[in-house]
Structures are given as structure tokens and as C-alpha cells.
Tab-separated table of C-alpha atoms in Angstrom:
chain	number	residue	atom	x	y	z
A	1219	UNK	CA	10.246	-18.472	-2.678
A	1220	UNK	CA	8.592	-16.311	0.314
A	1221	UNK	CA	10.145	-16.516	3.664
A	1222	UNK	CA	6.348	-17.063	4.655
A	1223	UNK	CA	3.668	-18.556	2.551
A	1224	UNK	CA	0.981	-17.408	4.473
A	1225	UNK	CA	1.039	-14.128	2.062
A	1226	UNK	CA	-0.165	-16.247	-0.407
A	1227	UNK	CA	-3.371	-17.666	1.949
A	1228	UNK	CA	-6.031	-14.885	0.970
A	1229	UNK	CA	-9.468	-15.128	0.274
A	1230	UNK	CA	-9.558	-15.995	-3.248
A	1231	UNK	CA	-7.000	-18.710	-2.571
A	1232	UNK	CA	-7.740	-20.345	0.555
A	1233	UNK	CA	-10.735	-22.450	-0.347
A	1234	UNK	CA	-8.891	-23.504	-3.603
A	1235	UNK	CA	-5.833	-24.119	-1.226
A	1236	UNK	CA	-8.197	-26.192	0.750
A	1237	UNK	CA	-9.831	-28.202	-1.922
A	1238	UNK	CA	-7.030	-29.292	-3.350
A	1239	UNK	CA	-5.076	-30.253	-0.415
A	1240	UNK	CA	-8.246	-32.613	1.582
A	1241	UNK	CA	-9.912	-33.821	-1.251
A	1242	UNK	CA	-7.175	-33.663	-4.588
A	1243	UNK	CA	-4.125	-34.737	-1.687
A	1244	UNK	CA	-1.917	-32.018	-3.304
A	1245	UNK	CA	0.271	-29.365	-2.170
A	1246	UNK	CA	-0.858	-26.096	-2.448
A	1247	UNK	CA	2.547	-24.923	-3.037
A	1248	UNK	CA	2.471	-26.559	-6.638
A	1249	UNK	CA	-1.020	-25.108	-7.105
A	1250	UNK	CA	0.603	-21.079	-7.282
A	1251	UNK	CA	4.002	-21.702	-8.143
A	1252	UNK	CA	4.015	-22.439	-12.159
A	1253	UNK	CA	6.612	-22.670	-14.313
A	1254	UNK	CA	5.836	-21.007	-17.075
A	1255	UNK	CA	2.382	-19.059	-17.965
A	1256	UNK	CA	0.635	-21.354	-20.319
A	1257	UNK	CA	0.592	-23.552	-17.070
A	1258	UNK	CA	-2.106	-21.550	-15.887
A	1259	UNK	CA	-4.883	-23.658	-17.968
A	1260	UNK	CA	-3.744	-26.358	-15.366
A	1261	UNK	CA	-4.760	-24.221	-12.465
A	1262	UNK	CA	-7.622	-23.028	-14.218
A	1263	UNK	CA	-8.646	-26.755	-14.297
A	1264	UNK	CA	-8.537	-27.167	-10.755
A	1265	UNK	CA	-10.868	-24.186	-10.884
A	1266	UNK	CA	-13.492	-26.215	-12.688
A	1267	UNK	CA	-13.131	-29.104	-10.523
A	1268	UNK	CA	-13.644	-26.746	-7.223
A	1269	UNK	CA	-16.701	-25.816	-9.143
A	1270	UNK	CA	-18.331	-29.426	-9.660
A	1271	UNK	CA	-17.551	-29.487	-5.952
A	1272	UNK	CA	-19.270	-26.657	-5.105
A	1273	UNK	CA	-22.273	-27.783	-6.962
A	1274	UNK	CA	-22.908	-30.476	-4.259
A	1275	UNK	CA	-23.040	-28.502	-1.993
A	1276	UNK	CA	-26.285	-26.727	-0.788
A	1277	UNK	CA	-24.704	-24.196	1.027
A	1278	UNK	CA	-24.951	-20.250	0.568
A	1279	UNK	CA	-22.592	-18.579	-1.626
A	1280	UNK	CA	-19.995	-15.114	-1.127
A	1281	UNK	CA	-18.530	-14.511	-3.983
A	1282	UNK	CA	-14.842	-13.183	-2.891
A	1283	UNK	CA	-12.054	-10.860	-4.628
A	1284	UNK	CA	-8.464	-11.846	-4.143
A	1285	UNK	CA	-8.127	-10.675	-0.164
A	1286	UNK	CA	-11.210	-9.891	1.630
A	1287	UNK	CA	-13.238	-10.893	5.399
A	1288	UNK	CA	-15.028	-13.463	3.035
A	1289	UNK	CA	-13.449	-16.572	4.470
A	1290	UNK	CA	-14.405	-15.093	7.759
A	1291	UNK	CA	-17.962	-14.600	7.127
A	1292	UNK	CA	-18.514	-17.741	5.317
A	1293	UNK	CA	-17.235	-19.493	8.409
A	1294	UNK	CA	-19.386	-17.317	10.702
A	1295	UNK	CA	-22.664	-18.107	7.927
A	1296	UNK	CA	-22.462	-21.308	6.761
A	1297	UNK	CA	-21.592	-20.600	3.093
A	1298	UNK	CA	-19.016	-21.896	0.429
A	1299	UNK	CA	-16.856	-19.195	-1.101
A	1300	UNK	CA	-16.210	-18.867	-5.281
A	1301	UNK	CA	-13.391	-17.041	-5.644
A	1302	UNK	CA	-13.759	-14.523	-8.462
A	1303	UNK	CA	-10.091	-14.686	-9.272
A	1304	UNK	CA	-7.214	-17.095	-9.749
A	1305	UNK	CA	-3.730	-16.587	-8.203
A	1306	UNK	CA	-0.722	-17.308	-9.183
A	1307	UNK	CA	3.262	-16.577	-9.649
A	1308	UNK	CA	4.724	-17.598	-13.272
A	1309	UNK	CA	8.255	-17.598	-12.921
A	1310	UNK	CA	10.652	-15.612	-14.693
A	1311	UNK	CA	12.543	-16.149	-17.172
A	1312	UNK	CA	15.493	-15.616	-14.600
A	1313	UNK	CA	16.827	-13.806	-11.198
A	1314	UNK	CA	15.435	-10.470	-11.950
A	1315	UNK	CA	15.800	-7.701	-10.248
A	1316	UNK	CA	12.322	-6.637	-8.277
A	1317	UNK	CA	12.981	-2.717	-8.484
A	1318	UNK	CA	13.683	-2.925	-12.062
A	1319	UNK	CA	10.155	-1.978	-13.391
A	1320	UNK	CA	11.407	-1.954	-16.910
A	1321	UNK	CA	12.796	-5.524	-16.391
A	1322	UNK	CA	9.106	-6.709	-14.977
A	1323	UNK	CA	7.157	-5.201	-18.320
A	1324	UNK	CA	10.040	-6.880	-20.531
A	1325	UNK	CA	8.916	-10.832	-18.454
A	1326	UNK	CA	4.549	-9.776	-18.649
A	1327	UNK	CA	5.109	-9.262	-22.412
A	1328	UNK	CA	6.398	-12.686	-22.650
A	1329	UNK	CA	4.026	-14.120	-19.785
A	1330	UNK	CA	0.815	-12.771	-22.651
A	1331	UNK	CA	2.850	-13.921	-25.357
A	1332	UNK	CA	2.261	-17.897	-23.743
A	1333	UNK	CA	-0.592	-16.546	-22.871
A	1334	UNK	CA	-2.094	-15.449	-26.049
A	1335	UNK	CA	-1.186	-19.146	-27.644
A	1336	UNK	CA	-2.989	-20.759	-24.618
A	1337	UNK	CA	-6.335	-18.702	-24.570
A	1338	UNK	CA	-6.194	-19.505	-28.472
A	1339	UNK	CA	-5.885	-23.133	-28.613
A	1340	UNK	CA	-8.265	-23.845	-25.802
A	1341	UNK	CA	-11.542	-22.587	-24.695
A	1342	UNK	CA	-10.456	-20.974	-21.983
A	1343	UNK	CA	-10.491	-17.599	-23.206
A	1344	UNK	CA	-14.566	-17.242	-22.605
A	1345	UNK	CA	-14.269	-18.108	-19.122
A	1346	UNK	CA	-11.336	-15.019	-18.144
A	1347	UNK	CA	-12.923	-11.513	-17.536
A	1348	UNK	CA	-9.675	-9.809	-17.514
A	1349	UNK	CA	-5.412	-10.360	-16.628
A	1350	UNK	CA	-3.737	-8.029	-13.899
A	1351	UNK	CA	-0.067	-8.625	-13.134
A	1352	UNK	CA	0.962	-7.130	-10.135
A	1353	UNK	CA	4.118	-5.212	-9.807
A	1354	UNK	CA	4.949	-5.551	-5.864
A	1355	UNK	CA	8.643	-4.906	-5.449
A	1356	UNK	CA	8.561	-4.248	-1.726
A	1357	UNK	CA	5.401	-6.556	-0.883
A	1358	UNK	CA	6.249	-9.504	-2.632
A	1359	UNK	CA	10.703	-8.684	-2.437
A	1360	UNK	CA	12.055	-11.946	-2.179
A	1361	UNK	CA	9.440	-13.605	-4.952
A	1362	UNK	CA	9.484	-11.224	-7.499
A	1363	UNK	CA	13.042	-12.334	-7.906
A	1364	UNK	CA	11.825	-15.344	-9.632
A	1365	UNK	CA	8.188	-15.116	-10.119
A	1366	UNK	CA	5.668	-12.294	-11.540
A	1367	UNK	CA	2.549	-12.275	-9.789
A	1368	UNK	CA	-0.559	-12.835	-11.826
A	1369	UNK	CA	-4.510	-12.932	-11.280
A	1370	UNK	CA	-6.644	-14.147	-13.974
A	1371	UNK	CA	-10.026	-12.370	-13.393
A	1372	UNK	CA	-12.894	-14.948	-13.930
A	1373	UNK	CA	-15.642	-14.462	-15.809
A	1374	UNK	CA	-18.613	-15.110	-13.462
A	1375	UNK	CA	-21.901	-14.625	-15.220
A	1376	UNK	CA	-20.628	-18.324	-16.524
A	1377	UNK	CA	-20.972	-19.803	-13.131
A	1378	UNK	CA	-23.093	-17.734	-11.422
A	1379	UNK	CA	-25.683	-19.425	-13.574
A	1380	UNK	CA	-25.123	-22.520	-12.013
A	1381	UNK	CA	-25.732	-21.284	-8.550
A	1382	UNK	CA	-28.907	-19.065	-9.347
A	1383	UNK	CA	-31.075	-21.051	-7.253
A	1384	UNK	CA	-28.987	-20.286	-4.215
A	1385	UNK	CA	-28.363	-16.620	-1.857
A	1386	UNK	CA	-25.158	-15.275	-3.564
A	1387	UNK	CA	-23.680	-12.416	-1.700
A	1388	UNK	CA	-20.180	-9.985	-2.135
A	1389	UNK	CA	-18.615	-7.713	0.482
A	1390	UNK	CA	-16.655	-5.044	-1.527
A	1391	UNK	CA	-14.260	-2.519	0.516
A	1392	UNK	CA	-14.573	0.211	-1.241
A	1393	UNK	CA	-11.967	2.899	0.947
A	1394	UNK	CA	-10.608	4.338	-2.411
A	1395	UNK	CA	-10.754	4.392	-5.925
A	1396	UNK	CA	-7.198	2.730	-7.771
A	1397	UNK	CA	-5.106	3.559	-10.580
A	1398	UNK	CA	-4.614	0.753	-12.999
A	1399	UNK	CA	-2.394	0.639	-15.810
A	1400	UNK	CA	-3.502	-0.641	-18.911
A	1401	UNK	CA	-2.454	-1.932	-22.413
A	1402	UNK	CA	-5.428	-1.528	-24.502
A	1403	UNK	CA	-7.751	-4.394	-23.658
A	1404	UNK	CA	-5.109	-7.071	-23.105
A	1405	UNK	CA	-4.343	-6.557	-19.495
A	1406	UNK	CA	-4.029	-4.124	-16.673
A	1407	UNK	CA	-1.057	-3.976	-14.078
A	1408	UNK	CA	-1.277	-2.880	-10.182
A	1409	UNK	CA	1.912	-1.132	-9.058
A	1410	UNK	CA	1.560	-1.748	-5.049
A	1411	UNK	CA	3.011	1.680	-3.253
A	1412	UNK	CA	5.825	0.872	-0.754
A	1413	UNK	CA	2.366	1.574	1.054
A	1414	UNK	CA	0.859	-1.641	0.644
A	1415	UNK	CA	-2.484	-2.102	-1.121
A	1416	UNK	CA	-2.412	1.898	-2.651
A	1417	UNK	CA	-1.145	1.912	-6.309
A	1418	UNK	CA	1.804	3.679	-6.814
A	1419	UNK	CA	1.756	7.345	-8.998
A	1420	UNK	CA	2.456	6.099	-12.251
A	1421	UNK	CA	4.096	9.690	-12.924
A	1422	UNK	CA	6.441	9.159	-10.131
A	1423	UNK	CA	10.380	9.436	-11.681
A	1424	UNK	CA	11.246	5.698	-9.511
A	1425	UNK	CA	8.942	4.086	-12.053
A	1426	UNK	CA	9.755	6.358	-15.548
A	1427	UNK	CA	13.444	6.129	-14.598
A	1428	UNK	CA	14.097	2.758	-16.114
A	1429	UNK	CA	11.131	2.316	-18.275
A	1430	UNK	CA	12.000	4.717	-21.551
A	1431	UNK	CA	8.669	4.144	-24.241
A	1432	UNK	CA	7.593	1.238	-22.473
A	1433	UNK	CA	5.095	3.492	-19.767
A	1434	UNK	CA	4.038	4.942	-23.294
A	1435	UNK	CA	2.234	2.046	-24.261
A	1436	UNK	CA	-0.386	1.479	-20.794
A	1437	UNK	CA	-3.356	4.089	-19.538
A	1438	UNK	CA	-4.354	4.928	-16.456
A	1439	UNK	CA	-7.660	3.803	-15.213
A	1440	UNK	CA	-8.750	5.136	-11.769
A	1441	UNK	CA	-11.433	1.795	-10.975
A	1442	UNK	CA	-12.396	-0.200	-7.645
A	1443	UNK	CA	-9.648	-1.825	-6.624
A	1444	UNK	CA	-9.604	-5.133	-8.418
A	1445	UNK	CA	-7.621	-6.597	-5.026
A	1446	UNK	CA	-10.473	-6.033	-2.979
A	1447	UNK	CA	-13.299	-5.019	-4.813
A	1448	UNK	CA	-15.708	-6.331	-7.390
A	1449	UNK	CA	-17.204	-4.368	-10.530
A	1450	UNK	CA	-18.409	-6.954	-12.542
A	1451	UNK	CA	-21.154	-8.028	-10.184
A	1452	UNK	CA	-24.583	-7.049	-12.323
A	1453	UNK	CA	-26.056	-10.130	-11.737
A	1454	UNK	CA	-25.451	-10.605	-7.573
A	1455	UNK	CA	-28.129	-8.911	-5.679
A	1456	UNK	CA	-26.612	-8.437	-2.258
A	1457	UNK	CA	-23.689	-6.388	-2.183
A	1458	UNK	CA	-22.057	-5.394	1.192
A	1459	UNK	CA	-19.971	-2.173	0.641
A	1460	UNK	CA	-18.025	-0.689	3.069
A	1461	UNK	CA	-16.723	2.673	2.514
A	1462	UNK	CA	-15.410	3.683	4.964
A	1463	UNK	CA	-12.846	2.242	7.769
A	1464	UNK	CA	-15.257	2.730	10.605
A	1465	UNK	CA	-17.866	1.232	9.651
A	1466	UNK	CA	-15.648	-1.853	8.445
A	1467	UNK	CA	-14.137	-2.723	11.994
A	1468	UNK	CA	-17.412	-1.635	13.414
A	1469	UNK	CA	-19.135	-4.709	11.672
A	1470	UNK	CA	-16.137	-6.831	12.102
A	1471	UNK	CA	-16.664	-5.697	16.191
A	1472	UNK	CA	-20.564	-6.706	16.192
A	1473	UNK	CA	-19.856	-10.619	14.648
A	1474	UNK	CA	-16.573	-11.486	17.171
A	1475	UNK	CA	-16.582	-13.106	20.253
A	1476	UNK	CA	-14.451	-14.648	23.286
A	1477	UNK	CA	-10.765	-13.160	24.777
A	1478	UNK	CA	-8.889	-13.974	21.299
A	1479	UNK	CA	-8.169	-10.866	19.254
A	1480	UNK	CA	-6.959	-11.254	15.206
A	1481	UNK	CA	-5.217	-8.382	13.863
A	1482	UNK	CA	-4.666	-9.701	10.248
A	1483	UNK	CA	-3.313	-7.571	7.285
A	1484	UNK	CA	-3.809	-9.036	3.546
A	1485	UNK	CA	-3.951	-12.598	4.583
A	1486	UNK	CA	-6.474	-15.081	5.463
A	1487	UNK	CA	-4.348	-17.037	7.693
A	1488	UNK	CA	-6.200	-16.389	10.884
A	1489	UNK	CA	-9.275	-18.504	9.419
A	1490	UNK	CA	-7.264	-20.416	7.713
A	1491	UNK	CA	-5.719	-21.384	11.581
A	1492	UNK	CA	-8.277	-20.915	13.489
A	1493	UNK	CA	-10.111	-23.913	11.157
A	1494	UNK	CA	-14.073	-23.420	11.691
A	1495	UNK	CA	-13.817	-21.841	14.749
A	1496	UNK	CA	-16.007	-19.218	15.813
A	1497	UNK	CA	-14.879	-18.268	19.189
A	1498	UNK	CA	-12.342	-15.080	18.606
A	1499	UNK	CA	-12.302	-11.371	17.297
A	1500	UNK	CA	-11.256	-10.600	13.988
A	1501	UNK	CA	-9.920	-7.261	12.521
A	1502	UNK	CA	-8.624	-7.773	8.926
A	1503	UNK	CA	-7.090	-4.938	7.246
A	1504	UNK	CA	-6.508	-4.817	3.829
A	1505	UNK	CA	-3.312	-2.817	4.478
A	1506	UNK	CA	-0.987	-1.147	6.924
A	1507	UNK	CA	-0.524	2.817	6.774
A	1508	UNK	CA	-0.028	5.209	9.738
A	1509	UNK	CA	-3.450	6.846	9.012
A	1510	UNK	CA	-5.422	3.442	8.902
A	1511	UNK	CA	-3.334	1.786	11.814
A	1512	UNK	CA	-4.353	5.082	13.802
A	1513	UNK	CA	-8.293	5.019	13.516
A	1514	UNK	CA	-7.931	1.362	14.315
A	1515	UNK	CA	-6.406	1.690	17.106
A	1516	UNK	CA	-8.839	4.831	18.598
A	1517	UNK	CA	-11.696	2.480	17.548
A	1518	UNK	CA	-10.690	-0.516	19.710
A	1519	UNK	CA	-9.707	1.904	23.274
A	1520	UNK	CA	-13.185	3.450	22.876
A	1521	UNK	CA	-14.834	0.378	23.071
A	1522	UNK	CA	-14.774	-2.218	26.038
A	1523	UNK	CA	-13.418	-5.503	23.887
A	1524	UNK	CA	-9.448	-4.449	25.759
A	1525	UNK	CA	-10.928	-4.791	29.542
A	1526	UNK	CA	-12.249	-8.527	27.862
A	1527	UNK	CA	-9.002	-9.656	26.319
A	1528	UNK	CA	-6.102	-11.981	27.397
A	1529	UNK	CA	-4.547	-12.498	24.183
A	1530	UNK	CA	-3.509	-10.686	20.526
A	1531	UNK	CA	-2.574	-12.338	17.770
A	1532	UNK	CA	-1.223	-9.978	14.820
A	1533	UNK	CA	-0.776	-11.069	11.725
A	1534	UNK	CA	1.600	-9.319	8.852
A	1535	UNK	CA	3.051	-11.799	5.972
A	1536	UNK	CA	4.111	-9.109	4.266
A	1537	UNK	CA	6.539	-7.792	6.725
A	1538	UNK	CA	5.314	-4.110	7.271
A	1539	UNK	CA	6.282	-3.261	10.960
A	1540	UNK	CA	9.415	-1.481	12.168
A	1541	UNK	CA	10.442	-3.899	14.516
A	1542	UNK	CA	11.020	-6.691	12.164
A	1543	UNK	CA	13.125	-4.521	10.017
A	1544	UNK	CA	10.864	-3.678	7.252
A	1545	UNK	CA	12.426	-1.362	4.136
A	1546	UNK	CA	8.789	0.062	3.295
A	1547	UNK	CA	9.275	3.861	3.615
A	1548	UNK	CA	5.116	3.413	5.067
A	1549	UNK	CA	6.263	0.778	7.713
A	1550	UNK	CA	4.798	1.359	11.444
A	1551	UNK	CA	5.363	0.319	14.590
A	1552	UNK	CA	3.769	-2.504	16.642
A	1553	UNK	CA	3.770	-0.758	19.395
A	1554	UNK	CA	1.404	2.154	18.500
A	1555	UNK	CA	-1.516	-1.181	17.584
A	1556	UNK	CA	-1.083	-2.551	21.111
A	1557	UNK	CA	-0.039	0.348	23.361
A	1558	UNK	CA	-4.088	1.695	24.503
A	1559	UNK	CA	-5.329	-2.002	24.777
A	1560	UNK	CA	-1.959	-2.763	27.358
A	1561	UNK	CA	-2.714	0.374	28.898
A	1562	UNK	CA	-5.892	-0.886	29.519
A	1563	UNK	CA	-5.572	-4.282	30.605
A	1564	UNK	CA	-1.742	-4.923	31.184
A	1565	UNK	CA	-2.434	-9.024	31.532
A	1566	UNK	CA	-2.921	-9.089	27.630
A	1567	UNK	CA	-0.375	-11.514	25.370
A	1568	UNK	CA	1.045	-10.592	22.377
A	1569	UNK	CA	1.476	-12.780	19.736
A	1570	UNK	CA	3.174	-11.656	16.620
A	1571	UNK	CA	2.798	-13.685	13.682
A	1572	UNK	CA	4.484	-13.027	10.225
């Protein structure tokens, strides 16, 4: 299990986490944790039922990809977010080890195998778009151990249907283009860099080392990165893309408010905390590198929001930063995100949160 759960709080699962928590009384915990694959039709259930709730409701609708600012913005606009993907961890079949990429194809061929039987017995085959496993070794260390990260891609033109009658929006950061690996039209698989959120060089010798014929049978697929970014969206109309880091914080800048600062990578946990409060700033990042962490930080000392400030709350659940001991050879330091905004307003609290 994670030394934090709040990893597993992102925008695709939070208002699923919600739902089934206030009105189902369960614990979310059971939700993402299955035993075995074919337990996913039971979480795919719960997807339905989140649906028939959603139908009561008249709010606006943002469609959201697994992490995102969605939860953020639907607070901020009144809307209900449909997650366009379903998250989960299928355990394995025991301790594995999470470097071992040969080991982690072995446990997704028997993860489709249940699979397979599941989609074929049931009718839930028509409502998946597509399967990614995610191969996180550094990201998600201490789970992968026991548990192989999954996301069953939804198909949405099924649902979308029932909500043509209200505004449907997306916000897709688009910063770069991904490498997926695929086998034929079964499934794809997202090897997270010790960089989080980049995909790892598929050519690199730390992944061929221990995988023999197996890297034979998958392609690489440069696409929008199915973590944060839609591409089957035909049928939604407003689409906010963001290309570009800049403009991202920029518009995150523009809707925040008050002397609270969020700093959140990955995770929705800020909104998720904060409840339907609107009264803070909030900079989500989909993922810590020295590049990224850099124009972040020269964007926030040019503008005044540091002089207005009395207290920073950062948020990493996937342990990234030097000072808590991270192993990612693309960990930074804390100190370089808060060192301008001390310098200009000393007074400031720090809050680390991870």
C-alpha cells in the first residue's frame, strides 16, 4: 500500500472517491484496490451508478482525464465532473519486484487474460475506449510491489449522449506529445521516466535489459498524453488547451484569490481539502522537473501574488523533492520553489505536504 493515498486523489478519481464515500458510505480505499482484474466490472458499476447520479443533477459538465485542474475549475464554476477514465491497482500475483520491467509485462498479460473473459461475458466491452497499464517503478515504488496500475479508458460518446442538453467542456494540457507502447489493439502501456509524467525511451538498455522478445511484441505511438490529455473528444465543443506552461499558471493566476498559495503536483488533494472553498491560489503541475519547477518559479517573483501571501502549502504524493530523500535521478529541491517568494516577503509559512 502507498505511504500516502493522496497519490491516488486525482481528477478522474476524486468525484468517484466522493460519491461513493457520502452517498454509497464506502471506503474509497476498496474502490482502487482490487484483487484481481476481472474485479474491475465492479468498479465499472460504481461508474454507472455515479452516472444516474449525475443525471440529476442540472449542473454544467468538464469532462476530466486522469489528473488535471478539473476538480478545481468545477469548484470555481459550478459544474459536476465525468471522469473519462477509471483507476485502479489489480494486485499481483505476488511481491514483485517494481524495476523488473520484464516481471510487470509477465502480471499485464495475465491482468488481459481476466480481462479478456470479463469484457466477453458481459457487456462491458462497448462501454471501454481503450486499457493503459502504467509502468511507474519510481512514482508508484512501494505499490507496484503488489499492485499494477491500470486505467480503463471510457468510451464517452455513450454518455455524452445523455448530457447533450447541457455545456460540456475539457481542459487538455497539451506541453508534449507521449510515447505509448502498444500491443496491437489490445492495450497500450505508459512507462513514467524517473521524471515523472514524461514516458521513458523505450530504446533505453534499463528497460531492454530484462525484457528479451517481450519489447518485440508492443509499438511505439507518439499521442497526447492519455494522463492528461483527451483525443477522443469529437463530440465536446469547448476544448481548453494549454500548450504551453505559461500560459497554464497564467490562467491558474487570473481565477485565485486570498493569502493561501497551493503548489500541487499530480494530485487533487488541495480541492479535495480545501472542500468547496474558493478563497486560495492554486498552481497544479502535472509534474516536477528542474526546467518546469524553474519557469514556475520566475513566473510567480514577477508578479505581485508573494508581497500578498502569508502561507504555502506544497503538495508532492509522489515524493519528488530532495529533502525528503527522493531516489528519482529528476528530483529537485524545495528550496529553489520557495526561495524568490521568501525573499520577497520573509513572513510567508511553509507548509509541506506529501
Amino acid at each position: 500500500m502507498l505511504s500516502s493515498l493522496r497519490a491516488l486523489i486525482t481528477a478522474s478519481t476524486l468525484p468517484l472517491l466522493d460519491y461513493v464515500s457520502t452517498i454509497q458510505g464506502k471506503d474509497f480505499g476498496k474502490l482502487l484496490f482490487i484483487k484481481n482484474c476481472s474485479e474491475i466490472q465492479r468498479v465499472i458499476k460504481v461508474y454507472h451508478s455515479y452516472i444516474k447520479f449525475l443525471e440529476g443533477k442540472g449542473n454544467k459538465i468538464i469532462v476530466t482525464p486522469l489528473i488535471s485542474i478539473t476538480p478545481y475549475v468545477a469548484v470555481l464554476n459550478f459544474s459536476q465532473i465525468l471522469p473519462s477514465t477509471i483507476f485502479v491497482f489489480a494486485k499481483r500475483v505476488g511481491y514483485s519486484n517494481p524495476f523488473n520491467f520484464k516481471l510487470f509485462l509477465e502480471d499485464v498479460e495475465i491482468c488481459m487474460e481476466n480481462l479478456k473473459k470479463v469484457f466477453k461475458r458481459t457487456s462491458l466491452d462497448e462501454l471501454k475506449h481503450d486499457i493503459m497499464f502504467i509502468y511507474g517503478p519510481i512514482a508508484f515504488n512501494e505499490v507496484m510491489m503488489l499492485y499494477i496500475p491500470i486505467i480503463i479508458v471510457i468510451n464517452l460518446d455513450r454518455f455524452l449522449k445523455i448530457f447533450q442538453n447541457r455545456e460540456i467542456s475539457v481542459f487538455n494540457i497539451e506541453f508534449k506529445n507521449f510515447t505509448v507502447l502498444r500491443r496491437d489493439d489490445e492495450y497500450g502501456i505508459l512507462v513514467l521516466d524517473r521524471e515523472t509524467g514524461t514516458i521513458h525511451n523505450t530504446n533505453n538498455s534499463s528497460i531492454n535489459s530484462d525484457t528479451g522478445s517481450f519489447i518485440k511484441d508492443y509499438r511505439e505511438y507518439r499521442v497526447c498524453n492519455p494522463l492528461l490529455c483527451l483525443s477522443n473528444i469529437e463530440t465536446i465543443n469547448n476544448v481548453y488547451r494549454f500548450h504551453n506552461l505559461e500560459d497554464f499558471i497564467s490562467y491558474l493566476l487570473e481565477m485565485g484569490r486570498g493569502n493561501h498559495l497551493y503548489i500541487e503536483f499530480w494530485s487533487s488533494y488541495a480541492v479535495f481539502r480545501e472542500k468547496k472553498s474558493r478563497e486560495y491560489y492554486y498552481l497544479w503541475m502535472p509534474y516536477i522537473d528542474r526546467d518546469s519547477v524553474k519557469r514556475l518559479v520566475k513566473i510567480i517573483a514577477n508578479s505581485s501574488l508573494p508581497i500578498s501571501l502569508n502561507k504555502i502549502s506544497i503538495i508532492s504524493p509522489l515524493n519528488l523533492f530532495s529533502e525528503t530523500g527522493s531516489i528519482s535521478n529528476s528530483r529537485v529541491w524545495i528550496s529553489i520553489i520557495v526561495e524568490q517568494i521568501l525573499y520577497k516577503s520573509s513572513i510567508t509559512k511553509i507548509n509541506l505536504i506529501t
